[in-house]
CSV table of C-alpha atoms in Angstrom, one decimal:
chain,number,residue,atom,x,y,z
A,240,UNK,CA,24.2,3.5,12.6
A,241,UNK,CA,21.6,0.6,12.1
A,242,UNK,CA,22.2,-2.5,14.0
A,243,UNK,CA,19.6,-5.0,12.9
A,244,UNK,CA,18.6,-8.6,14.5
A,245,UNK,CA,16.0,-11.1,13.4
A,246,UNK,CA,15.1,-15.1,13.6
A,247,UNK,CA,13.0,-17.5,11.8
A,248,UNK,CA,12.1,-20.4,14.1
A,249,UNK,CA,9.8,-23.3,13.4
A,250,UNK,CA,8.2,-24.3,16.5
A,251,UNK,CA,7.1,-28.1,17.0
A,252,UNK,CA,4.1,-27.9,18.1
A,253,UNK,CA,1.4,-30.1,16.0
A,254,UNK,CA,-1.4,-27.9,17.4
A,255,UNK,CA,0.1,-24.9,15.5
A,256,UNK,CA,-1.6,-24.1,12.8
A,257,UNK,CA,0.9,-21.4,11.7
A,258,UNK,CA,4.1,-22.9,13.3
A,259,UNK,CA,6.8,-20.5,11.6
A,260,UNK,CA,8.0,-17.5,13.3
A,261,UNK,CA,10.3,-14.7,11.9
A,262,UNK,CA,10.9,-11.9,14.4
A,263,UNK,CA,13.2,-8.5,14.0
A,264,UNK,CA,14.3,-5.4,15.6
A,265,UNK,CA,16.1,-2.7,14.4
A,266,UNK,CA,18.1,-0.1,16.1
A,267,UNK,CA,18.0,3.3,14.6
A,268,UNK,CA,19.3,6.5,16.3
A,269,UNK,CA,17.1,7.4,19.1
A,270,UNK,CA,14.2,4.4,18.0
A,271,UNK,CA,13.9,1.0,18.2
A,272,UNK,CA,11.3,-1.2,16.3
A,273,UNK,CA,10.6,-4.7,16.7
A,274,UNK,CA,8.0,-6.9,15.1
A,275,UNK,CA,7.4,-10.7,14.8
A,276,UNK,CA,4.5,-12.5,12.0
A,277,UNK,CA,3.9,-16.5,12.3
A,278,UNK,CA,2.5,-18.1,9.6
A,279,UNK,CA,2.2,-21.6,8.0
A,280,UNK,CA,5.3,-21.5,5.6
A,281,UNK,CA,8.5,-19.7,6.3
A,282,UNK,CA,8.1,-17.0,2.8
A,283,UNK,CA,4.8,-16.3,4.1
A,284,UNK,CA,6.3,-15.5,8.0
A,285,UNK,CA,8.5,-13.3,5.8
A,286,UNK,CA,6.5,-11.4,4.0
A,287,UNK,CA,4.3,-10.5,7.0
A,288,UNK,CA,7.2,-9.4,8.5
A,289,UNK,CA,8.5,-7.5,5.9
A,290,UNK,CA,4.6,-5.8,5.7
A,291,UNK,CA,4.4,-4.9,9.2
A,292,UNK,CA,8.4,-3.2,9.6
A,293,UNK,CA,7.9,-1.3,6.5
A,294,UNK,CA,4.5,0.1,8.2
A,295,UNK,CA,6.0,0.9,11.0
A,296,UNK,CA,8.9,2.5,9.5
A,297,UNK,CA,6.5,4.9,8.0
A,298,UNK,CA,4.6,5.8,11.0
A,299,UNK,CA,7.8,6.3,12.6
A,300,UNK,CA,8.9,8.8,10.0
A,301,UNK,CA,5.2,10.2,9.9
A,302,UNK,CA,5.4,10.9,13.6
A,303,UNK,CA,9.0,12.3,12.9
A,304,UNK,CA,7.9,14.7,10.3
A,305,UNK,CA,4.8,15.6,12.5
A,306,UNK,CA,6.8,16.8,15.4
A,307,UNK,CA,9.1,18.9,13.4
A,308,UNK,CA,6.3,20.5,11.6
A,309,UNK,CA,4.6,21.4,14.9
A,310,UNK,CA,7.6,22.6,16.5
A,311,UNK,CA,7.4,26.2,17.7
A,312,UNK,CA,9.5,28.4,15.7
A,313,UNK,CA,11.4,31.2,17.4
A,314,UNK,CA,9.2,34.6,17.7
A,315,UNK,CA,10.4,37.5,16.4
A,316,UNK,CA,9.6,39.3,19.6
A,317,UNK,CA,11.9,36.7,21.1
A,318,UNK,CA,14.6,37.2,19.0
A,319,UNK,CA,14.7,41.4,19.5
A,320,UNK,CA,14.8,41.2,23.1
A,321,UNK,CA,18.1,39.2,22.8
């Protein structure tokens, strides 16, 4: 199952020059991935957001896809003495 959270929270601070935050975290069997982006408008918080989960969705699979291609496979030798 995916359980997903996120916020978009304007913080009132006139000093902020990007004063919108959007923030999520996603709970995927075994992982967990959070990210957060601030930016001047709310879309723009967004986007960034959007940017940087899809990026690390795909080095989450890439790291995935890497493991199980360096896995050791059983040796024959192995298998005979069984």
């Amino acid at each position: 199952p995916l359980h997903v959270r996120g916020s978009l929270e304007r913080l009132h601070d006139p000093a902020l020059t990007r004063p919108i935050v959007a923030k999520a975290s996603l709970a995927l069997p075994g992982h967990a991935v959070h990210a957060h982006a601030a930016a001047a408008t709310a879309a723009e918080a967004v986007d960034l957001l959007e940017a940087r989960l899809r990026r690390d969705l795909f080095e989450l699979s890439e790291r995935q896809d890497s493991a199980r291609r360096t896995r050791r496979p059983w040796s024959t030798a192995s298998r005979l003495r069984r």
